[in-house]
Tab-separated table of C-alpha atoms and ligand atoms in Angstrom:
chain	number	residue	atom	x	y	z
A	1	MET	CA	7.425	-106.072	-14.146
A	2	THR	CA	3.725	-106.669	-14.512
A	3	GLY	CA	3.268	-103.920	-17.071
A	4	LYS	CA	0.687	-102.492	-14.729
A	5	ILE	CA	0.759	-98.998	-13.290
A	6	GLU	CA	2.429	-99.032	-9.875
A	7	MET	CA	1.037	-97.040	-6.955
A	8	LYS	CA	3.247	-95.342	-4.360
A	9	GLY	CA	0.820	-94.587	-1.544
A	10	ALA	CA	-2.227	-96.658	-0.624
A	11	ILE	CA	-5.927	-95.787	-0.718
A	12	ALA	CA	-8.296	-96.622	2.145
A	13	GLU	CA	-10.914	-98.879	0.531
A	14	LEU	CA	-14.271	-99.095	2.306
A	15	ASP	CA	-16.462	-101.898	1.009
A	16	GLY	CA	-20.216	-101.749	1.491
A	17	ASP	CA	-23.553	-103.455	0.999
A	18	GLU	CA	-26.032	-104.977	-1.429
A	19	MET	CA	-25.999	-104.120	-5.146
A	20	THR	CA	-23.190	-101.606	-4.844
A	21	ARG	CA	-21.025	-104.242	-3.126
A	22	VAL	CA	-21.610	-106.596	-6.054
A	23	LEU	CA	-20.728	-103.875	-8.587
A	24	TRP	CA	-17.750	-102.695	-6.509
A	25	GLN	CA	-16.064	-106.045	-7.121
A	26	ALA	CA	-17.099	-106.145	-10.784
A	27	VAL	CA	-15.666	-102.659	-11.419
A	28	LYS	CA	-12.391	-103.507	-9.687
A	29	ASP	CA	-12.026	-106.823	-11.500
A	30	ALA	CA	-12.792	-105.562	-14.994
A	31	LEU	CA	-11.729	-101.932	-15.051
A	32	ILE	CA	-8.984	-101.378	-12.497
A	33	ALA	CA	-7.089	-104.516	-11.467
A	34	PRO	CA	-6.014	-105.396	-15.051
A	35	PHE	CA	-4.303	-101.997	-15.407
A	36	VAL	CA	-3.167	-100.931	-11.944
A	37	SER	CA	-1.274	-102.814	-9.202
A	38	LEU	CA	-3.840	-101.715	-6.666
A	39	LYS	CA	-2.546	-100.755	-3.256
A	40	THR	CA	-5.394	-100.394	-0.774
A	41	GLU	CA	-6.053	-100.790	2.937
A	42	TYR	CA	-9.301	-102.729	2.919
A	43	TYR	CA	-12.086	-102.123	5.465
A	44	ASP	CA	-15.254	-104.156	5.235
A	45	LEU	CA	-18.166	-101.898	6.161
A	46	ALA	CA	-20.833	-104.496	5.371
A	47	LEU	CA	-23.667	-104.006	7.844
A	48	ALA	CA	-22.955	-107.254	9.727
A	49	ARG	CA	-19.266	-106.308	10.172
A	50	ARG	CA	-20.205	-102.906	11.534
A	51	ASP	CA	-22.692	-104.497	13.887
A	52	ASP	CA	-20.200	-107.145	15.095
A	53	SER	CA	-17.536	-104.528	15.789
A	54	ASP	CA	-19.871	-101.924	17.331
A	55	ASP	CA	-18.782	-99.595	14.524
A	56	ALA	CA	-15.074	-99.909	15.379
A	57	VAL	CA	-14.413	-100.884	11.747
A	58	THR	CA	-16.035	-97.643	10.572
A	59	ARG	CA	-13.957	-95.528	12.931
A	60	GLU	CA	-10.779	-97.384	11.908
A	61	ALA	CA	-11.643	-96.751	8.273
A	62	ALA	CA	-12.154	-93.051	8.953
A	63	ALA	CA	-8.776	-92.926	10.717
A	64	ALA	CA	-7.181	-94.655	7.715
A	65	ILE	CA	-8.622	-92.046	5.343
A	66	ARG	CA	-7.156	-89.332	7.549
A	67	ARG	CA	-3.774	-91.072	7.709
A	68	LEU	CA	-3.496	-92.011	4.024
A	69	GLY	CA	-5.134	-88.831	2.731
A	70	VAL	CA	-7.329	-90.668	0.218
A	71	GLY	CA	-10.264	-93.031	0.613
A	72	VAL	CA	-12.881	-94.598	-1.629
A	73	LYS	CA	-16.174	-95.843	-0.231
A	74	CYS	CA	-18.915	-98.136	-1.468
A	75	ALA	CA	-22.513	-97.351	-0.462
A	76	THR	CA	-23.606	-98.789	2.876
A	77	ILE	CA	-26.917	-99.549	4.549
A	78	THR	CA	-27.960	-97.171	7.298
A	79	SER	CA	-29.644	-99.385	9.855
A	80	THR	CA	-33.349	-98.998	10.541
A	81	ALA	CA	-35.806	-101.190	12.447
A	82	ALA	CA	-36.583	-103.092	9.248
A	83	ARG	CA	-32.879	-103.653	8.504
A	84	ALA	CA	-32.222	-104.726	12.101
A	85	LYS	CA	-34.798	-107.477	11.614
A	86	GLU	CA	-33.563	-108.400	8.124
A	87	TYR	CA	-29.932	-108.725	9.257
A	88	GLY	CA	-30.514	-109.797	12.876
A	89	LEU	CA	-28.635	-106.780	14.258
A	90	LYS	CA	-27.691	-106.278	17.902
A	91	ARG	CA	-28.866	-102.686	17.789
A	92	LEU	CA	-29.435	-99.730	15.492
A	93	THR	CA	-26.053	-98.284	14.544
A	94	PRO	CA	-25.564	-94.702	13.420
A	95	SER	CA	-25.104	-94.005	9.721
A	96	PRO	CA	-21.505	-94.890	8.759
A	97	ASN	CA	-21.346	-91.752	6.626
A	98	ALA	CA	-22.310	-89.669	9.638
A	99	ILE	CA	-19.545	-91.386	11.679
A	100	ILE	CA	-16.953	-90.770	8.968
A	101	ARG	CA	-18.034	-87.184	8.402
A	102	SER	CA	-17.929	-86.365	12.073
A	103	GLU	CA	-14.434	-87.942	12.328
A	104	LEU	CA	-13.097	-86.075	9.308
A	105	ASP	CA	-15.237	-82.904	9.419
A	106	GLY	CA	-15.242	-80.961	6.170
A	107	THR	CA	-17.449	-80.463	3.169
A	108	VAL	CA	-18.986	-82.877	0.669
A	109	PHE	CA	-18.914	-81.695	-2.945
A	110	ARG	CA	-21.402	-83.325	-5.309
A	111	LYS	CA	-21.185	-82.803	-9.005
A	112	PRO	CA	-23.251	-84.398	-11.763
A	113	ILE	CA	-21.474	-86.421	-14.453
A	114	LEU	CA	-22.638	-85.073	-17.798
A	115	ALA	CA	-22.846	-87.048	-21.028
A	116	ARG	CA	-23.779	-85.303	-24.275
A	117	ASN	CA	-26.722	-87.564	-25.026
A	118	ILE	CA	-28.276	-87.543	-21.545
A	119	ARG	CA	-30.621	-84.614	-21.049
A	120	GLY	CA	-31.584	-83.504	-17.600
A	121	THR	CA	-35.113	-82.460	-16.760
A	122	VAL	CA	-34.252	-78.810	-16.118
A	123	ARG	CA	-33.810	-77.256	-19.548
A	124	CYS	CA	-32.138	-74.013	-18.433
A	125	TRP	CA	-29.160	-75.788	-16.761
A	126	GLU	CA	-26.319	-75.565	-19.236
A	127	LYS	CA	-23.439	-76.210	-16.854
A	128	PRO	CA	-23.149	-78.523	-13.865
A	129	ILE	CA	-24.273	-77.237	-10.491
A	130	VAL	CA	-21.864	-78.334	-7.785
A	131	LEU	CA	-23.364	-78.751	-4.361
A	132	GLY	CA	-21.100	-78.149	-1.341
A	133	ARG	CA	-22.634	-79.820	1.695
A	134	HIS	CA	-21.334	-79.048	5.173
A	135	ALA	CA	-20.525	-82.466	6.607
A	136	TYR	CA	-20.517	-81.798	10.320
A	137	GLY	CA	-23.203	-81.379	12.964
A	138	ASP	CA	-26.810	-80.132	12.925
A	139	VAL	CA	-29.390	-82.951	12.948
A	140	TYR	CA	-26.697	-85.513	12.056
A	141	LYS	CA	-25.190	-85.124	15.519
A	142	ASN	CA	-28.288	-84.378	17.547
A	143	ALA	CA	-29.663	-85.320	20.954
A	144	GLU	CA	-33.354	-86.196	20.871
A	145	ILE	CA	-35.900	-86.958	23.528
A	146	ALA	CA	-39.327	-88.499	23.030
A	147	VAL	CA	-41.315	-86.382	25.457
A	148	PRO	CA	-43.715	-88.692	27.304
A	149	GLY	CA	-46.128	-86.052	28.566
A	150	ALA	CA	-46.544	-82.673	30.200
A	151	GLY	CA	-43.353	-80.912	31.295
A	152	LYS	CA	-40.828	-78.309	30.368
A	153	ALA	CA	-37.991	-78.697	27.827
A	154	GLU	CA	-34.989	-76.451	28.307
A	155	LEU	CA	-31.745	-75.752	26.522
A	156	VAL	CA	-28.946	-75.552	29.096
A	157	PHE	CA	-25.350	-74.565	28.434
A	158	THR	CA	-22.799	-74.948	31.218
A	159	ALA	CA	-19.612	-73.044	30.474
A	160	ALA	CA	-16.197	-74.409	31.447
A	161	ASP	CA	-16.175	-71.942	34.370
A	162	GLY	CA	-19.545	-73.212	35.552
A	163	ALA	CA	-21.702	-70.314	34.331
A	164	VAL	CA	-25.091	-71.552	33.174
A	165	THR	CA	-27.276	-70.215	30.352
A	166	ARG	CA	-30.855	-71.486	30.001
A	167	ARG	CA	-33.623	-71.108	27.434
A	168	THR	CA	-37.035	-72.652	27.545
A	169	VAL	CA	-37.621	-74.634	24.371
A	170	ALA	CA	-41.248	-75.540	25.082
A	171	GLU	CA	-43.812	-76.002	27.845
A	172	PHE	CA	-45.354	-79.355	26.951
A	173	ARG	CA	-49.005	-79.962	27.862
A	174	GLY	CA	-48.842	-83.452	26.413
A	175	ALA	CA	-46.479	-85.838	24.650
A	176	GLY	CA	-44.165	-84.631	21.896
A	177	VAL	CA	-40.574	-84.543	20.763
A	178	VAL	CA	-37.571	-82.325	21.360
A	179	GLN	CA	-34.070	-82.234	19.893
A	180	GLY	CA	-30.843	-80.335	20.443
A	181	ILE	CA	-28.403	-79.694	17.635
A	182	HIS	CA	-25.093	-77.881	17.448
A	183	ASN	CA	-22.274	-76.674	15.289
A	184	THR	CA	-18.896	-75.085	15.957
A	185	ASP	CA	-17.275	-71.919	14.617
A	186	GLU	CA	-14.233	-73.987	13.688
A	187	SER	CA	-16.239	-76.388	11.529
A	188	ILE	CA	-18.275	-73.610	9.892
A	189	GLU	CA	-15.079	-71.711	9.096
A	190	SER	CA	-13.532	-74.737	7.458
A	191	PHE	CA	-16.796	-75.318	5.539
A	192	ALA	CA	-16.591	-71.743	4.233
A	193	ARG	CA	-12.902	-72.098	3.315
A	194	CYS	CA	-13.445	-75.447	1.566
A	195	CYS	CA	-16.193	-73.859	-0.543
A	196	PHE	CA	-14.254	-70.721	-1.443
A	197	ARG	CA	-11.166	-72.756	-2.295
A	198	TYR	CA	-13.150	-75.187	-4.456
A	199	ALA	CA	-14.866	-72.321	-6.296
A	200	LEU	CA	-11.519	-70.650	-6.995
A	201	SER	CA	-10.087	-73.888	-8.337
A	202	GLU	CA	-13.083	-74.302	-10.676
A	203	GLY	CA	-13.576	-70.618	-11.472
A	204	ILE	CA	-17.240	-70.572	-10.434
A	205	ASP	CA	-19.439	-68.348	-8.222
A	206	VAL	CA	-20.484	-69.395	-4.714
A	207	TRP	CA	-24.056	-69.117	-3.479
A	208	PHE	CA	-24.807	-69.795	0.138
A	209	GLY	CA	-28.348	-70.098	1.445
A	210	ALA	CA	-29.574	-70.497	5.029
A	211	LYS	CA	-32.539	-69.358	7.102
A	212	ASP	CA	-31.144	-66.560	9.241
A	213	THR	CA	-34.433	-64.646	9.240
A	214	ILE	CA	-35.930	-67.388	11.439
A	215	SER	CA	-32.810	-68.843	13.052
A	216	LYS	CA	-31.110	-65.575	13.869
A	217	ILE	CA	-28.398	-66.974	16.129
A	218	TYR	CA	-27.753	-70.425	14.617
A	219	ASP	CA	-28.093	-69.745	10.881
A	220	GLY	CA	-27.034	-66.161	11.522
A	221	ARG	CA	-23.671	-67.497	12.700
A	222	PHE	CA	-23.208	-69.432	9.453
A	223	ARG	CA	-23.975	-66.298	7.450
A	224	SER	CA	-21.618	-64.065	9.423
A	225	ILE	CA	-18.760	-66.571	9.372
A	226	PHE	CA	-19.057	-66.943	5.595
A	227	GLU	CA	-18.979	-63.157	5.244
A	228	ARG	CA	-16.009	-62.774	7.555
A	229	VAL	CA	-13.921	-65.543	5.935
A	230	PHE	CA	-14.796	-64.257	2.477
A	231	GLY	CA	-13.944	-60.637	3.313
A	232	ALA	CA	-10.713	-61.443	5.125
A	233	GLU	CA	-9.281	-64.159	2.896
A	234	TYR	CA	-11.010	-64.475	-0.457
A	235	ARG	CA	-12.572	-61.239	-1.709
A	236	ALA	CA	-9.480	-60.038	-3.570
A	237	ARG	CA	-8.811	-63.462	-5.113
A	238	PHE	CA	-12.449	-63.766	-6.212
A	239	GLU	CA	-12.320	-60.330	-7.833
A	240	ALA	CA	-9.125	-61.253	-9.635
A	241	ALA	CA	-10.744	-64.470	-10.877
A	242	GLY	CA	-13.924	-62.651	-11.940
A	243	ILE	CA	-16.177	-64.687	-9.673
A	244	CYS	CA	-18.547	-63.680	-6.841
A	245	TYR	CA	-19.874	-64.821	-3.503
A	246	SER	CA	-23.475	-64.130	-2.569
A	247	TYR	CA	-25.697	-64.988	0.355
A	248	THR	CA	-29.429	-65.448	0.020
A	249	LEU	CA	-32.206	-67.167	1.984
A	250	ILE	CA	-32.347	-70.904	1.327
A	251	ASP	CA	-35.840	-70.745	-0.219
A	252	ASP	CA	-34.715	-67.951	-2.532
A	253	ALA	CA	-31.612	-69.979	-3.415
A	254	VAL	CA	-33.818	-72.939	-4.408
A	255	ALA	CA	-36.008	-70.710	-6.586
A	256	ARG	CA	-32.984	-69.131	-8.272
A	257	ILE	CA	-31.213	-72.432	-8.867
A	258	MET	CA	-34.238	-73.675	-10.815
A	259	GLN	CA	-33.932	-70.704	-13.186
A	260	SER	CA	-30.157	-70.493	-13.429
A	261	LYS	CA	-27.837	-71.606	-16.206
A	262	GLY	CA	-25.805	-73.581	-13.644
A	263	GLY	CA	-22.053	-73.348	-13.332
A	264	VAL	CA	-22.145	-72.360	-9.646
A	265	LEU	CA	-21.113	-73.875	-6.351
A	266	TRP	CA	-24.184	-74.008	-4.145
A	267	ALA	CA	-23.067	-74.168	-0.495
A	268	CYS	CA	-25.660	-75.846	1.740
A	269	LYS	CA	-25.929	-76.600	5.422
A	270	ASN	CA	-25.817	-80.312	6.230
A	271	TYR	CA	-29.528	-81.180	5.955
A	272	ASP	CA	-30.241	-78.825	3.044
A	273	GLY	CA	-27.333	-80.444	1.210
A	274	ASP	CA	-28.633	-83.952	1.906
A	275	VAL	CA	-32.025	-83.146	0.392
A	276	MET	CA	-30.930	-80.852	-2.423
A	277	SER	CA	-28.181	-83.108	-3.724
A	278	ASP	CA	-30.737	-85.828	-4.494
A	279	MET	CA	-32.880	-83.237	-6.255
A	280	LEU	CA	-29.891	-82.120	-8.338
A	281	ALA	CA	-28.857	-85.694	-9.090
A	282	SER	CA	-32.242	-86.846	-10.276
A	283	ALA	CA	-32.835	-83.631	-12.253
A	284	SER	CA	-29.452	-84.104	-13.928
A	285	GLY	CA	-30.577	-87.451	-15.307
A	286	SER	CA	-30.025	-90.239	-12.823
A	287	LEU	CA	-29.034	-90.711	-9.195
A	288	ALA	CA	-26.219	-92.845	-10.565
A	289	MET	CA	-24.633	-89.908	-12.412
A	290	MET	CA	-23.505	-87.959	-9.362
A	291	THR	CA	-20.011	-87.909	-7.878
A	292	SER	CA	-19.353	-87.127	-4.269
A	293	VAL	CA	-16.145	-86.199	-2.486
A	294	LEU	CA	-15.629	-85.303	1.149
A	295	VAL	CA	-12.837	-82.755	1.564
A	296	SER	CA	-11.609	-82.506	5.146
A	297	PRO	CA	-9.873	-79.421	6.525
A	298	GLY	CA	-6.929	-81.688	7.416
A	299	GLY	CA	-6.434	-82.393	3.709
A	300	ALA	CA	-8.049	-85.854	3.374
A	301	PHE	CA	-10.316	-86.784	0.458
A	302	GLU	CA	-12.998	-89.463	0.508
A	303	TYR	CA	-14.682	-90.390	-2.783
A	304	GLU	CA	-18.002	-92.203	-3.094
A	305	ALA	CA	-21.113	-92.516	-5.222
A	306	ALA	CA	-23.925	-90.216	-4.123
A	307	HIS	CA	-26.560	-92.959	-4.338
A	308	GLY	CA	-27.384	-95.768	-1.903
A	309	THR	CA	-27.041	-99.533	-2.095
A	310	VAL	CA	-29.863	-99.891	-4.664
A	311	GLN	CA	-31.735	-102.350	-2.492
A	312	LYS	CA	-34.533	-103.155	-4.964
A	313	HIS	CA	-32.082	-104.177	-7.650
A	314	TYR	CA	-30.175	-106.311	-5.137
A	315	TYR	CA	-33.252	-108.386	-4.307
A	316	ARG	CA	-33.731	-109.028	-8.008
A	317	TYR	CA	-30.029	-109.929	-8.309
A	318	LEU	CA	-30.420	-112.425	-5.452
A	319	LYS	CA	-33.170	-114.099	-7.462
A	320	GLY	CA	-30.654	-114.618	-10.265
A	321	GLU	CA	-31.532	-111.642	-12.446
A	322	LYS	CA	-28.787	-109.664	-14.210
A	323	THR	CA	-29.846	-106.184	-13.177
A	324	SER	CA	-29.285	-102.998	-15.131
A	325	THR	CA	-27.821	-101.056	-12.222
A	326	ASN	CA	-25.700	-98.111	-13.294
A	327	PRO	CA	-22.078	-98.354	-12.012
A	328	VAL	CA	-20.942	-94.928	-13.309
A	329	ALA	CA	-20.834	-93.103	-9.968
A	330	LEU	CA	-18.921	-96.043	-8.443
A	331	ILE	CA	-16.428	-95.937	-11.317
A	332	PHE	CA	-15.983	-92.186	-10.836
A	333	ALA	CA	-15.467	-92.693	-7.102
A	334	TRP	CA	-12.511	-94.942	-7.985
A	335	THR	CA	-11.156	-92.602	-10.652
A	336	GLY	CA	-11.413	-89.655	-8.270
A	337	ALA	CA	-9.461	-91.536	-5.599
A	338	LEU	CA	-6.823	-92.878	-8.018
A	339	ALA	CA	-6.287	-89.449	-9.588
A	340	LYS	CA	-5.972	-87.790	-6.182
A	341	ARG	CA	-3.487	-90.482	-5.083
A	342	GLY	CA	-1.509	-89.864	-8.264
A	343	GLU	CA	-1.570	-86.106	-7.682
A	344	LEU	CA	-0.375	-86.430	-4.068
A	345	ASP	CA	2.307	-89.001	-4.899
A	346	GLY	CA	3.532	-87.392	-8.125
A	347	THR	CA	2.595	-90.395	-10.287
A	348	PRO	CA	1.068	-88.799	-13.401
A	349	GLU	CA	0.529	-92.181	-15.072
A	350	LEU	CA	-2.034	-93.009	-12.365
A	351	CYS	CA	-3.846	-89.701	-12.985
A	352	ALA	CA	-3.777	-90.350	-16.717
A	353	PHE	CA	-5.265	-93.825	-16.223
A	354	ALA	CA	-8.100	-92.369	-14.123
A	355	ARG	CA	-8.933	-89.813	-16.829
A	356	LYS	CA	-8.828	-92.568	-19.492
A	357	LEU	CA	-11.264	-94.707	-17.533
A	358	GLU	CA	-13.631	-91.733	-17.153
A	359	ARG	CA	-13.361	-91.000	-20.874
A	360	ALA	CA	-14.000	-94.665	-21.772
A	361	THR	CA	-17.103	-94.640	-19.530
A	362	LEU	CA	-18.514	-91.484	-21.141
A	363	ASP	CA	-17.580	-92.740	-24.623
A	364	ALA	CA	-19.561	-95.904	-23.948
A	365	ILE	CA	-22.635	-93.908	-22.945
A	366	GLU	CA	-22.247	-91.409	-25.787
A	367	GLY	CA	-21.756	-94.331	-28.182
A	368	GLY	CA	-25.169	-95.700	-27.142
A	369	ASP	CA	-24.085	-98.318	-24.590
A	370	MET	CA	-25.829	-97.670	-21.291
A	371	THR	CA	-27.905	-99.021	-18.428
A	372	ALA	CA	-31.705	-98.744	-18.209
A	373	ASP	CA	-31.856	-95.593	-16.080
A	374	LEU	CA	-30.033	-93.685	-18.837
A	375	ALA	CA	-31.589	-95.500	-21.796
A	376	ARG	CA	-34.966	-94.085	-20.709
A	377	ILE	CA	-33.812	-90.489	-21.061
A	378	ALA	CA	-31.100	-90.636	-23.731
A	379	GLU	CA	-31.423	-88.560	-26.912
A	380	PRO	CA	-31.399	-90.163	-29.402
A	381	VAL	CA	-33.256	-92.921	-27.555
A	382	ALA	CA	-31.011	-95.916	-26.840
A	383	SER	CA	-31.988	-99.020	-28.782
A	384	ALA	CA	-31.409	-101.331	-25.815
A	385	ALA	CA	-30.436	-101.147	-22.166
A	386	LEU	CA	-27.464	-103.248	-21.122
A	387	ASP	CA	-27.167	-105.084	-17.852
A	388	SER	CA	-24.429	-103.861	-15.512
A	389	TRP	CA	-21.942	-106.553	-16.557
A	390	GLN	CA	-22.434	-105.965	-20.274
A	391	PHE	CA	-22.029	-102.227	-19.719
A	392	ILE	CA	-18.818	-102.707	-17.727
A	393	GLY	CA	-17.620	-105.030	-20.508
A	394	ARG	CA	-18.215	-102.312	-23.129
A	395	ILE	CA	-16.171	-99.865	-21.068
A	396	ALA	CA	-13.375	-102.439	-20.696
A	397	GLU	CA	-13.299	-102.921	-24.485
A	398	ARG	CA	-12.829	-99.169	-24.943
A	399	LEU	CA	-10.098	-99.038	-22.310
B	401	NAP	P1	-30.801	-95.834	-3.509
B	401	NAP	O1	-29.973	-97.010	-3.239
B	401	NAP	O2	-30.098	-94.577	-3.884
B	401	NAP	O3	-31.838	-96.214	-4.636
B	401	NAP	C1	-33.073	-95.572	-4.838
B	401	NAP	C2	-33.562	-95.805	-6.267
B	401	NAP	O4	-32.819	-94.954	-7.146
B	401	NAP	C3	-33.326	-97.203	-6.779
B	401	NAP	O5	-34.363	-98.064	-6.415
B	401	NAP	C4	-33.220	-96.957	-8.272
B	401	NAP	O6	-34.494	-96.716	-8.847
B	401	NAP	C5	-32.472	-95.646	-8.325
B	401	NAP	N1	-31.024	-95.828	-8.346
B	401	NAP	C6	-30.117	-95.458	-7.388
B	401	NAP	N2	-28.885	-95.774	-7.758
B	401	NAP	C7	-28.984	-96.371	-8.963
B	401	NAP	C8	-28.034	-96.945	-9.856
B	401	NAP	N3	-26.731	-96.973	-9.557
B	401	NAP	N4	-28.484	-97.472	-11.008
B	401	NAP	C9	-29.778	-97.470	-11.308
B	401	NAP	N5	-30.730	-96.938	-10.497
B	401	NAP	C10	-30.342	-96.400	-9.341
B	401	NAP	O7	-31.676	-95.472	-2.235
B	401	NAP	P2	-32.562	-96.423	-1.293
B	401	NAP	O8	-33.047	-97.597	-2.041
B	401	NAP	O9	-33.505	-95.498	-0.662
B	401	NAP	O10	-31.556	-96.897	-0.201
B	401	NAP	C11	-30.988	-98.193	-0.158
B	401	NAP	C12	-29.994	-98.238	0.979
B	401	NAP	O11	-28.929	-97.364	0.712
B	401	NAP	C13	-30.561	-97.831	2.320
B	401	NAP	O12	-30.294	-98.847	3.268
B	401	NAP	C14	-29.838	-96.541	2.657
B	401	NAP	O13	-29.553	-96.492	4.041
B	401	NAP	C15	-28.571	-96.649	1.878
B	401	NAP	N6	-27.965	-95.364	1.452
B	401	NAP	C16	-26.614	-95.285	1.522
B	401	NAP	C17	-25.963	-94.160	1.063
B	401	NAP	C18	-24.471	-94.118	1.144
B	401	NAP	O14	-23.844	-95.033	1.627
B	401	NAP	N7	-23.828	-93.073	0.669
B	401	NAP	C19	-26.687	-93.103	0.507
B	401	NAP	C20	-28.077	-93.232	0.416
B	401	NAP	C21	-28.711	-94.376	0.896
B	401	NAP	P3	-35.383	-97.863	-9.551
B	401	NAP	O15	-35.710	-98.848	-8.473
B	401	NAP	O16	-36.563	-97.084	-10.005
B	401	NAP	O17	-34.579	-98.465	-10.647
B	402	MG	MG1	-29.472	-88.280	1.171
């Protein structure tokens, strides 16, 4: 007996890049490994590993999340021309999150982590706004062409029986760009169900916004599928729970969100969700105070921080500086995964540990121990900002 909490099932652990990779290890070492006999299947998604394996490691990791039912992921670099040069890459690889999301399908739910002494910038928000982002298709699975010069761009669909449908996209008189995007009824339906189910479990309203006035067929399909799934499967349960579903144009949804009290699930198409979740996170205090979980229709859960690899801090870390990077969203990614594992395996002590670690983290912040991003906006103002390692140490003391 180690005295540590034993795990039944394993978690797929996806390591990542830069500052978040450094903190990933620090969080595990100080806050998890001393208390839990960690059982994980480890996949190294560092940029070089992904490049070496032509993304096989990312696909294997996605398959492991599907198989095990629970995954936890560190932030990863999405390759760009600048990164390809910095890391000497063979080629530009697609975003690992896009690969995982298209393997698992589903919806990403992002929810701010609230501490009593951290005030967001939007004064009317009293309760958290949860953002449900569709995780499949649209521009994240597009086909693009750089149009070199004059010519005609067409959209062509060839049915399985050979029947062809064509639309002219544009008659180009000079160079330009064109892209094709898609989605499927199956994925949109599961997006709608994930959102309705989540809202029922939290007892909150659902707002869905799209642009069906302009995109009558594409966004119109999203709107009609949401209405159909809601009417057929959820209306009665929503009424019983005293919650509502409403559709509105995306621009109207944005305007209303800014004047709401919060406490709603805001369902967004893939791109809208990408953009709006950063807006919500930064308005709620800090990018590092946002949790993110991908819920797949097959019943798999992948937890991560909503922010990136915090590149600027990493370069300072490489110069020997102890940075004040906030590890809270990484900690909550781990607690989310451990609690879900505990729930699926029937090991309540694992769930209880996860909740204790979350409480210790919030107690640290509410007791005045915090990193610089929070110290700037805390009320009362924090006397000093801790570096990441000091902050993790203060949480460990409370645990
Ligand atoms: P970022 O890592 O989210 O950081 C942007 C800025 O936000 C930071 O410079 C920092 O501001 C602040 N910030 C974010 N997280 C913080 C934390 N934990 N503690 C304190 N401050 C924090 O975005 P980025 O710099 O644009 O992207 C870096 C890399 O991350 C890119 O290669 C991108 O591809 C990748 N990325 C990955 C994911 C993912 O894996 N889920 C998501 C987004 C981006 P200050 O500099 O002002 O302190
Ligand atoms: Mg984004």
